[in-house]
Short mmCIF file of C-alpha atoms in Angstrom, two decimals:
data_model
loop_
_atom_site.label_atom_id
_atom_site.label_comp_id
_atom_site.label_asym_id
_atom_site.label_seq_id
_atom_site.Cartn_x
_atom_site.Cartn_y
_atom_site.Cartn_z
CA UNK H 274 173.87 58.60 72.02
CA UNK H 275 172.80 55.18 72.16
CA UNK H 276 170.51 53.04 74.31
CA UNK H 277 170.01 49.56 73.65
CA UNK H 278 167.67 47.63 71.32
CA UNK H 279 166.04 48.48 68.44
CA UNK H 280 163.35 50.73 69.89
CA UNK H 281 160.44 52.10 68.22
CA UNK H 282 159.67 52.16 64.36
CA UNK H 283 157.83 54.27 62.57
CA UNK H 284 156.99 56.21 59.58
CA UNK H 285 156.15 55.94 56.18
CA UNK H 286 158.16 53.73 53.45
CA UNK H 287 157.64 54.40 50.13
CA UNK H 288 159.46 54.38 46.80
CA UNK H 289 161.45 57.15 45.68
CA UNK H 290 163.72 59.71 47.42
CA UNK H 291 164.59 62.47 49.67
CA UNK H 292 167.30 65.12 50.86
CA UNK H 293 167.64 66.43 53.80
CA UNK H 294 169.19 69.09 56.18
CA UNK H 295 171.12 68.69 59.52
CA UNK H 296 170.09 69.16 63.35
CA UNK H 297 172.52 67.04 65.46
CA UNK H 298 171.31 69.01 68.52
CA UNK H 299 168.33 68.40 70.74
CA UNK H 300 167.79 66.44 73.76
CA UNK H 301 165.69 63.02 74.36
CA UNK H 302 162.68 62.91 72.84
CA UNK H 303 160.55 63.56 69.76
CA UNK H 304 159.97 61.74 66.36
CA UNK H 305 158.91 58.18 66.17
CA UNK H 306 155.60 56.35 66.17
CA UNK H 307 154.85 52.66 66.59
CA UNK H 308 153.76 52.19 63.34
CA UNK H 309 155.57 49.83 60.83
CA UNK H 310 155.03 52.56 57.76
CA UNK H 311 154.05 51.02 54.12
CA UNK H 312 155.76 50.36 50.41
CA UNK H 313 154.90 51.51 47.32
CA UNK H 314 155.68 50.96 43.73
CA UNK H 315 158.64 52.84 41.98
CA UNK H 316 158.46 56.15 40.38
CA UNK H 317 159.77 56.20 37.04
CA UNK H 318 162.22 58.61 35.96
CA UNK H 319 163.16 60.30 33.08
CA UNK H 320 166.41 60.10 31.34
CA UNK H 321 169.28 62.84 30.47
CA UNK H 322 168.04 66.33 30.22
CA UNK H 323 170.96 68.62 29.81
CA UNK H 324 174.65 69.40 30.29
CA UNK H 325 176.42 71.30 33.05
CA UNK H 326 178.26 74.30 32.72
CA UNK H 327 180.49 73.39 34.98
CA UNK H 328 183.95 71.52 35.00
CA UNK H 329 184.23 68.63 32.23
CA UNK H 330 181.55 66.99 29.53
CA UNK H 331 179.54 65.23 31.79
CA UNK H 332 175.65 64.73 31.17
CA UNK H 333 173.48 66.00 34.40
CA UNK H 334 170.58 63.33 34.20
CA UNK H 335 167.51 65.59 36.13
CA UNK H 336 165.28 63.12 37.40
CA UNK H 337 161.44 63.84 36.68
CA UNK H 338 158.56 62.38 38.62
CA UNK H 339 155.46 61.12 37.23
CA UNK H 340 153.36 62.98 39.97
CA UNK H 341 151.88 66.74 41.17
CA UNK H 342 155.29 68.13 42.22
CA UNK H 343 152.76 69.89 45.53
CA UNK H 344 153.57 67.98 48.43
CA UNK H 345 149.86 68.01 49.67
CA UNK H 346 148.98 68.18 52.78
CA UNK H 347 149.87 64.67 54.54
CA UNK H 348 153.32 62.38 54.73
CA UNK H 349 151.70 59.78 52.23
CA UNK H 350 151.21 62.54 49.08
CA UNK H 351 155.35 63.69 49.47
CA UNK H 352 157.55 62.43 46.97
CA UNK H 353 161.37 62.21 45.63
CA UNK H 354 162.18 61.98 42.18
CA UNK H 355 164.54 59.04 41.40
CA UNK H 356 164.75 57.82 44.85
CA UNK H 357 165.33 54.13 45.64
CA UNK H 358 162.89 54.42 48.91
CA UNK H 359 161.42 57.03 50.64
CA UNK H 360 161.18 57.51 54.96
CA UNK H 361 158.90 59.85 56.15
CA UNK H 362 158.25 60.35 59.90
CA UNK H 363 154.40 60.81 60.98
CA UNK H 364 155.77 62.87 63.73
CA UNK H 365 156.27 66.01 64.20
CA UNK H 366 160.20 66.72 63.19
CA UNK H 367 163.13 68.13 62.23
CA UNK H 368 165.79 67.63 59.17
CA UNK H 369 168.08 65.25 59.95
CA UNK H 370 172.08 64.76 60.02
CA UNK H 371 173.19 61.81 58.19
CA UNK H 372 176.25 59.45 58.85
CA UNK H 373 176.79 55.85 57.33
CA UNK H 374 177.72 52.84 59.25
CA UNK H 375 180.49 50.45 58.62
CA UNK H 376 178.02 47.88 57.08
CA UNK H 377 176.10 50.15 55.37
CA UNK H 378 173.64 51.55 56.83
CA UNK H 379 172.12 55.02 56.94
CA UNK H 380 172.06 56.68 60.31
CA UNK H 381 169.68 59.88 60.65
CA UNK H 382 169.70 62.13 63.73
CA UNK H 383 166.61 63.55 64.27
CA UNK H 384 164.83 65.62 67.54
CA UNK H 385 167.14 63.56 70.00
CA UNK H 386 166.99 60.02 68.66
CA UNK H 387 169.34 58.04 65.97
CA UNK H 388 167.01 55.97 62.91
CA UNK H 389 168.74 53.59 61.41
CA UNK H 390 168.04 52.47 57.77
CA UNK H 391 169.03 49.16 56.11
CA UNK H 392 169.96 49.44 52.14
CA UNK H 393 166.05 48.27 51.25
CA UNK H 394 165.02 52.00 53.61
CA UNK H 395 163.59 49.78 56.34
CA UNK H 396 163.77 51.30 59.50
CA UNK H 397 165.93 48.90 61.48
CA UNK H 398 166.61 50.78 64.81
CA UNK H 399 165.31 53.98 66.76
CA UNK H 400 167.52 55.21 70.01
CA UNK H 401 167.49 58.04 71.96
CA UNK H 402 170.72 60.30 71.94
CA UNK H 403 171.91 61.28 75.52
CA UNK H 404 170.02 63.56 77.28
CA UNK H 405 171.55 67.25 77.91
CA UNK H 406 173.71 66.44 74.47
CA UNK H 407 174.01 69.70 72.77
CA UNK H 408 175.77 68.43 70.02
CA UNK H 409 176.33 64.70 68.53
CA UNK H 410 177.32 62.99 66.04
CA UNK H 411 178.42 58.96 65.48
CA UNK H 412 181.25 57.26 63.99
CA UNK H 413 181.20 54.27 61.16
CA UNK H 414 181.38 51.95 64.46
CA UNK H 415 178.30 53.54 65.70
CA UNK H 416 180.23 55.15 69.04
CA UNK H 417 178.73 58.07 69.43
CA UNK H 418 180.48 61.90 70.37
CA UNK H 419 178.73 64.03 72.63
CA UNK H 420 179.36 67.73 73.87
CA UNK H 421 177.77 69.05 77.45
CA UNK H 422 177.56 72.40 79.01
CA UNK H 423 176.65 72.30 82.87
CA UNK H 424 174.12 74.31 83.95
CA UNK H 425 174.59 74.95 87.69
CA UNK H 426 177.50 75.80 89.86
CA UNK H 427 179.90 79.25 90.54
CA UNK H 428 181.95 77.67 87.47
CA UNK H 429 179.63 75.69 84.68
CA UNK H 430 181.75 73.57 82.57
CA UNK H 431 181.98 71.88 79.03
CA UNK H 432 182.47 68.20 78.25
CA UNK H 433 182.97 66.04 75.28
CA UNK H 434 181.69 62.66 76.20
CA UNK H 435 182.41 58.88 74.46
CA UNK H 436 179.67 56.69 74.37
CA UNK H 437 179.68 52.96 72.93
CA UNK H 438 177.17 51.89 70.44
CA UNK H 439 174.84 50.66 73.47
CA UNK H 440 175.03 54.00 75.20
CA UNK H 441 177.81 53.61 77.85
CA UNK H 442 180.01 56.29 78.50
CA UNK H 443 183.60 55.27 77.41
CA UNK H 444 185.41 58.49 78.57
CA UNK H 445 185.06 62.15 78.99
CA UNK H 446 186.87 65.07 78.72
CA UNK H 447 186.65 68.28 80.69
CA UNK H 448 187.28 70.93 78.23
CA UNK H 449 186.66 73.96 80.85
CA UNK H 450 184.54 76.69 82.23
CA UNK H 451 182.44 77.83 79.75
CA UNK H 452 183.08 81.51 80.98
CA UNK H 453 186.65 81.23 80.10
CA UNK H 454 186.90 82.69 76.74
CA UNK H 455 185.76 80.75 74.83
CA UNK H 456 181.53 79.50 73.71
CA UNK H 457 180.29 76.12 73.62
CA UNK H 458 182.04 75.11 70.28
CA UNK H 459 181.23 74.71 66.51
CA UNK H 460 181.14 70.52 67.41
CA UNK H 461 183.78 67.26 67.05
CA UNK H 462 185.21 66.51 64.20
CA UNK H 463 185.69 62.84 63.47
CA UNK H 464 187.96 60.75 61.71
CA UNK H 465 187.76 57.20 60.93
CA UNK H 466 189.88 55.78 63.64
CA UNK H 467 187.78 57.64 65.86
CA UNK H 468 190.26 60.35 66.39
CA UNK H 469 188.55 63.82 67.41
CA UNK H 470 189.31 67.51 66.96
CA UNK H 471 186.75 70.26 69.00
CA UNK H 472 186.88 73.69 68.19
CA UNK H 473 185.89 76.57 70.00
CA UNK H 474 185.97 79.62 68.92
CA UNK H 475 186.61 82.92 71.35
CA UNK H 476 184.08 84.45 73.24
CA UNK H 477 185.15 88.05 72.29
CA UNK H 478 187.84 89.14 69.61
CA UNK H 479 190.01 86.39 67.32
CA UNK H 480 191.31 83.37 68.50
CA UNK H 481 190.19 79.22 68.13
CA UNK H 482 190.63 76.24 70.94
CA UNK H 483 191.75 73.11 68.82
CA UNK H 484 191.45 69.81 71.07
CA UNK H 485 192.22 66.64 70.00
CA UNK H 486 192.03 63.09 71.29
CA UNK H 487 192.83 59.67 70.63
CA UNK H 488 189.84 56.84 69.96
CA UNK H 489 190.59 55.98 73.46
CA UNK H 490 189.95 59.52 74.78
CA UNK H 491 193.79 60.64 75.73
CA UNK H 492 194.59 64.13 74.81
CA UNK H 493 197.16 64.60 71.94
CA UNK H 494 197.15 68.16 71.98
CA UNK H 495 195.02 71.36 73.19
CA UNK H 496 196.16 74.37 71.15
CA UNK H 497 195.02 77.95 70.38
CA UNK H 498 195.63 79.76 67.09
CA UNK H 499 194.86 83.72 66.09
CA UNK H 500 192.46 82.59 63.64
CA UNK H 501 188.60 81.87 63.97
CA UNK H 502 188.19 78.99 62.22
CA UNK H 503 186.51 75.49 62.84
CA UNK H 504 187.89 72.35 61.58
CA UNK H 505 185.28 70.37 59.42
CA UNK H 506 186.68 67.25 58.54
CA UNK H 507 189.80 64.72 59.45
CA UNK H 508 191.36 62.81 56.24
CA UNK H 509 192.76 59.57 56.48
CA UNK H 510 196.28 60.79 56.39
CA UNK H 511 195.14 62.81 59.69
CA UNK H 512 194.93 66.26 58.12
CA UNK H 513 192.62 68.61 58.82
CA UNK H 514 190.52 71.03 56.83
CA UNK H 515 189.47 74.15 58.98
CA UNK H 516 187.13 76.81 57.50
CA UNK H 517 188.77 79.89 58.19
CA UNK H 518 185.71 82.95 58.76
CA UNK H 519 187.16 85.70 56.55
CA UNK H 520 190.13 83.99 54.70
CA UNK H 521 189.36 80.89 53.31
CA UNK H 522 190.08 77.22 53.68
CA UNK H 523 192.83 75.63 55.29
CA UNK H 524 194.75 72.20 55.71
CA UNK H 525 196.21 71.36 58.99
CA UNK H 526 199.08 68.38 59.87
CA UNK H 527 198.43 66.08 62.28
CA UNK H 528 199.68 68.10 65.16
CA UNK H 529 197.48 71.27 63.90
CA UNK H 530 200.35 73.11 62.22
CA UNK H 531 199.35 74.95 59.26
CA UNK H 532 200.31 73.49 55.46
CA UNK H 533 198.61 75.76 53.80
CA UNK H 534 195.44 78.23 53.20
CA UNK H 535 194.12 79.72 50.16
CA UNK H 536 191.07 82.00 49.60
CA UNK H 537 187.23 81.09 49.81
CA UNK H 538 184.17 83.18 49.91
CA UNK H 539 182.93 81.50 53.28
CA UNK H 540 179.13 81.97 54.91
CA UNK H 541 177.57 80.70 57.57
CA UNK H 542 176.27 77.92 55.41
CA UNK H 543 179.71 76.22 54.60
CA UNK H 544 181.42 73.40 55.24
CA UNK H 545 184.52 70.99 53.63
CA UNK H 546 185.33 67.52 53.33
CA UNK H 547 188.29 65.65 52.59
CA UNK H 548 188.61 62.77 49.25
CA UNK H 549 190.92 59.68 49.41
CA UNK H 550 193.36 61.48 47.65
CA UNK H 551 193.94 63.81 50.40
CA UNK H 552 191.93 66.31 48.30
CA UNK H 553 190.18 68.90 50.05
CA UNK H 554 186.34 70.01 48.30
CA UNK H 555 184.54 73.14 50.02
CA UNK H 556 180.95 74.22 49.65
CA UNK H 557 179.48 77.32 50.52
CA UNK H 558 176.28 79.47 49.84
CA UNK H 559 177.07 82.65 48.55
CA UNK H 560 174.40 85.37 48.15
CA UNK H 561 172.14 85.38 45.97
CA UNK H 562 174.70 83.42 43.53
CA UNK H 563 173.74 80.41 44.62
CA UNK H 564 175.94 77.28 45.59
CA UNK H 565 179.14 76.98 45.13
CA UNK H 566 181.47 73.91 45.15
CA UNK H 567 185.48 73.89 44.47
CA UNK H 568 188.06 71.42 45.06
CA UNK H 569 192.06 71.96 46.35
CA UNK H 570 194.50 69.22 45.00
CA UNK H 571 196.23 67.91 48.53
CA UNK H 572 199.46 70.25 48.30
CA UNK H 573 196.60 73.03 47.71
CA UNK H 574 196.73 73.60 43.90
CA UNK H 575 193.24 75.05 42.80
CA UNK H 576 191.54 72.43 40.80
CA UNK H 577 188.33 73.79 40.04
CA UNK H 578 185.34 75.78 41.00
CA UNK H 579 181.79 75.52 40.18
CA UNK H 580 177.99 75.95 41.16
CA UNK H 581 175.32 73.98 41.30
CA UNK H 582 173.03 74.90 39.01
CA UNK H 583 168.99 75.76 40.30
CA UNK H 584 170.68 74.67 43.89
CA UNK H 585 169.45 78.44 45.58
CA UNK H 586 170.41 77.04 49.11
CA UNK H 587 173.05 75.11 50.76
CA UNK H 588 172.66 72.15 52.84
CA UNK H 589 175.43 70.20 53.26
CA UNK H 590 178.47 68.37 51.12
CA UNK H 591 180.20 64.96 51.44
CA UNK H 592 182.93 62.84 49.49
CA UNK H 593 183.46 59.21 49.44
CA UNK H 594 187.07 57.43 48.61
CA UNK H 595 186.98 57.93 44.74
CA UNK H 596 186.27 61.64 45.10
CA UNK H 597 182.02 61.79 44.01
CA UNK H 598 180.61 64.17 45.76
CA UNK H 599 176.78 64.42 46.87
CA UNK H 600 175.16 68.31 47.67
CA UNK H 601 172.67 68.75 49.60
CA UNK H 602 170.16 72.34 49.53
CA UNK H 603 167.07 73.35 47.89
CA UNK H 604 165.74 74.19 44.31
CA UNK H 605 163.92 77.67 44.10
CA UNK H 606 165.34 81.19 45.78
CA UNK H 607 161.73 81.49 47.19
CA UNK H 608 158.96 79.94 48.52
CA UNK H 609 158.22 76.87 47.79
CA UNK H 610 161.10 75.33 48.44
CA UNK H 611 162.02 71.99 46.98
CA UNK H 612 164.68 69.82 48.99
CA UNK H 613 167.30 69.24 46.36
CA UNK H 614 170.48 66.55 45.65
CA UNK H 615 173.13 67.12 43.05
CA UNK H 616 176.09 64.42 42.35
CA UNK H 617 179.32 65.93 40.82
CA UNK H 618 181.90 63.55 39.80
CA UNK H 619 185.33 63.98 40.76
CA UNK H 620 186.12 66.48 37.87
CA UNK H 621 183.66 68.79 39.47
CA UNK H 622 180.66 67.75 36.48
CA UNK H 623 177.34 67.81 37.61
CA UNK H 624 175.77 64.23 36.41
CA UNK H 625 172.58 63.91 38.30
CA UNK H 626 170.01 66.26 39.88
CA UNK H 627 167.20 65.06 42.20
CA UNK H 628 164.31 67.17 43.59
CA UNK H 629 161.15 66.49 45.92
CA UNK H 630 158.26 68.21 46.19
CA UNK H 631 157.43 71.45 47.38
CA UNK H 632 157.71 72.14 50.97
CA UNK H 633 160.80 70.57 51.21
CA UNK H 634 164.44 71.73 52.17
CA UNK H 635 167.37 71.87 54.45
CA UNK H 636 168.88 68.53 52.82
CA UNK H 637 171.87 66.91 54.62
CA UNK H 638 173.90 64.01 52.94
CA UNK H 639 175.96 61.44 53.10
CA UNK H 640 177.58 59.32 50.12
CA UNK H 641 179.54 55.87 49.96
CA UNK H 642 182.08 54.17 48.63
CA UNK H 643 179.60 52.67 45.96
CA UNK H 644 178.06 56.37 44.96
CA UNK H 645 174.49 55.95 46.98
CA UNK H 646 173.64 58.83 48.57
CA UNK H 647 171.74 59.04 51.06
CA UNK H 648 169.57 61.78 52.25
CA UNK H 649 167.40 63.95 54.73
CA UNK H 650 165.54 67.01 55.07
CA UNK H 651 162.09 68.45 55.75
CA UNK H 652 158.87 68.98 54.72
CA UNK H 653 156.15 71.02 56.03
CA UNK H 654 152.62 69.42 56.25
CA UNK H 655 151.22 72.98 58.45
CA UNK H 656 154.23 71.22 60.83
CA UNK H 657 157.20 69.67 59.78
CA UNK H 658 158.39 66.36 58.86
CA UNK H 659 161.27 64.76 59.14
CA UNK H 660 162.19 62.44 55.37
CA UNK H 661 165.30 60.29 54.15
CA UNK H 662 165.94 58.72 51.01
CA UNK H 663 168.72 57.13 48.65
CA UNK H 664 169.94 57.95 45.05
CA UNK H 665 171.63 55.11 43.76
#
């Protein structure tokens, strides 16, 4: 994805926070201005409001601004309640997909380029993904994953591409005609070693491609199962959890053998992560029910289920090491929308809630080691806006 240098800044830095949704796609091009964007003073927030319903005795803190909760009509009147700092792009925009860096820093893919935020919220780096990516995402090293289609030709084909974090191509991998059976593939999942799994799922009837390669791009292992499934995340151990469309969630060995699979209301909006502990959390939107979280102890025992209370939409989920978990979606089952964050503990608790103003949703998130999450989404202003913030 990467070119070199810093590239352009741009947008507007305030105090307080966002949440955000996820586009990885799009080509070169879009969001950005040359402007170095301005700071403002700190919303306060208010203190504990209520307590879950959910799993264990935790206190959900619902943070509450000190401002119209209307968005208005420009960048500079949108706000996040309890946010450390606040990013919103001047451009024109989509929601972005977050990923942290190994020092820290947020990295927000956007209309075909890569921000990068220091812990402060100061835009630090702007590049432009490859161009013709269809999908892409970026590791802690900042190596970015890229997948192709070719246009022309009796025979087009699809590639997964390498790139280093200045943009050069490390390796690719032919993966095919695209007219073989199979489409152009949910995406790469990524582990922190920089090992890869594709999936693909087939073009007509059942059936998954599973690919995976090493860091260094050799293949380990190209293998099709009965099930359509995608795998969503790599653990440290090297399992894999696939979402399985109809069935539920399963965990996958290293070499893609099933270890086990237990039931899960899945929808389009789902996805899965993986804790330290091996354990495997799923998150799904189901209905008009709302969001709903659960968690599967690494040998697959049921540990608990839950939803996310006034969260109407899904976004996204993510774990860090100790097992906190950030969730991304919106507040409100109709318009307008309000980009949402919740933070459940490992026990499946809800502690915090954060909302933004109106106007505001598909929130995508990311959260560390340390428990900051950080956050992106979008906000219309007649078009939309691209924002990213931090809960500490």
């Amino acid at each position: 994805m990467r070119s070199e240098g810093p590239g352009v800044t741009g947008g507007t830095v305030s105090a307080g926070t966002t949440t955000g949704g996820s586009d990885s796609e799009g080509t070169t091009g879009g969001g950005g201005s040359d402007s170095e964007g301005t700071t403002s003073a700190a919303e306060t927030t208010g203190g504990p409001d209520e307590t879950t319903d959910g799993p264990g005795d935790a206190t959900t803190e619902t943070t509450t601004g000190m401002h119209d909760t209307d968005s208005g009509s420009t960048p500079d009147d949108f706000a996040c309640e309890g946010g450390a700092w606040l990013f919103v792009n001047p451009e024109t925009s989509s929601a972005g997909k977050v990923s942290l860096a190994a020092d820290g820093r947020a990295r927000v893919v956007s209309n075909g380029l890569t921000r990068e935020f220091d812990a402060a919220g100061t835009l630090v780096a702007t590049t432009p993904i490859p161009s013709g990516a269809i999908y892409w995402d970026i590791d802690a090293e900042g190596n970015g994953y890229a997948m192709f289609r070719d246009e022309g030709g009796v025979s087009p084909r699809k590639w997964l591409r390498k790139f280093d974090p200045a943009g050069t191509m490390l390796w690719e991998s032919d993966l095919g005609p695209r007219d073989q059976g199979f489409w152009s593939g949910y995406g790469v999942a990524i582990a922190a070693d920089g090992t890869t799994v594709y999936s693909d799922r087939a073009a007509v009837g059942d059936g998954t491609r599973m690919v995976k390669h090493a860091a260094d791009g050799t293949l380990l292992w190209d293998l099709e199962v009965a099930d359509q499934l995608e795998v969503a995340a790599l653990g440290s151990s090297g399992a894999m959890v696939a979402l399985v469309w109809d069935v539920g969630v399963r965990l996958l060995d290293p070499s893609g053998e099933e270890l086990w699979t237990r039931p899960w209301e899945l929808s389009v909006l789902s996805t899965a992560a993986i804790d330290g502990a091996g354990a495997v959390v799923v998150g799904a939107q189901i209905g008009s029910s709302g969001v709903r979280i659960g968690k599967f102890a690494a040998d697959g025992t049921p540990l608990w289920d839950t939803h996310v209370e006034d969260m109407w939409s899904f976004g996204d989920l993510a774990v860090n090491a100790s097992g906190e978990i950030a969730v991304g979606g919106h507040h409100n089952n109709d318009t307008p929308f309000r980009g949402m964050v919740a933070r459940l503990d490992p026990s499946g608790a809800t502690v915090a809630t954060h909302r933004c103003d109106s106007g505001s949703w598909e929130v995508d998130v990311a959260i560390d080691d340390a428990g900051t999450i950080f956050a992106s989404g979008a906000v219309d202003f007649e078009t939309y806006h691209m924002y990213v913030t931090a809960y500490e």
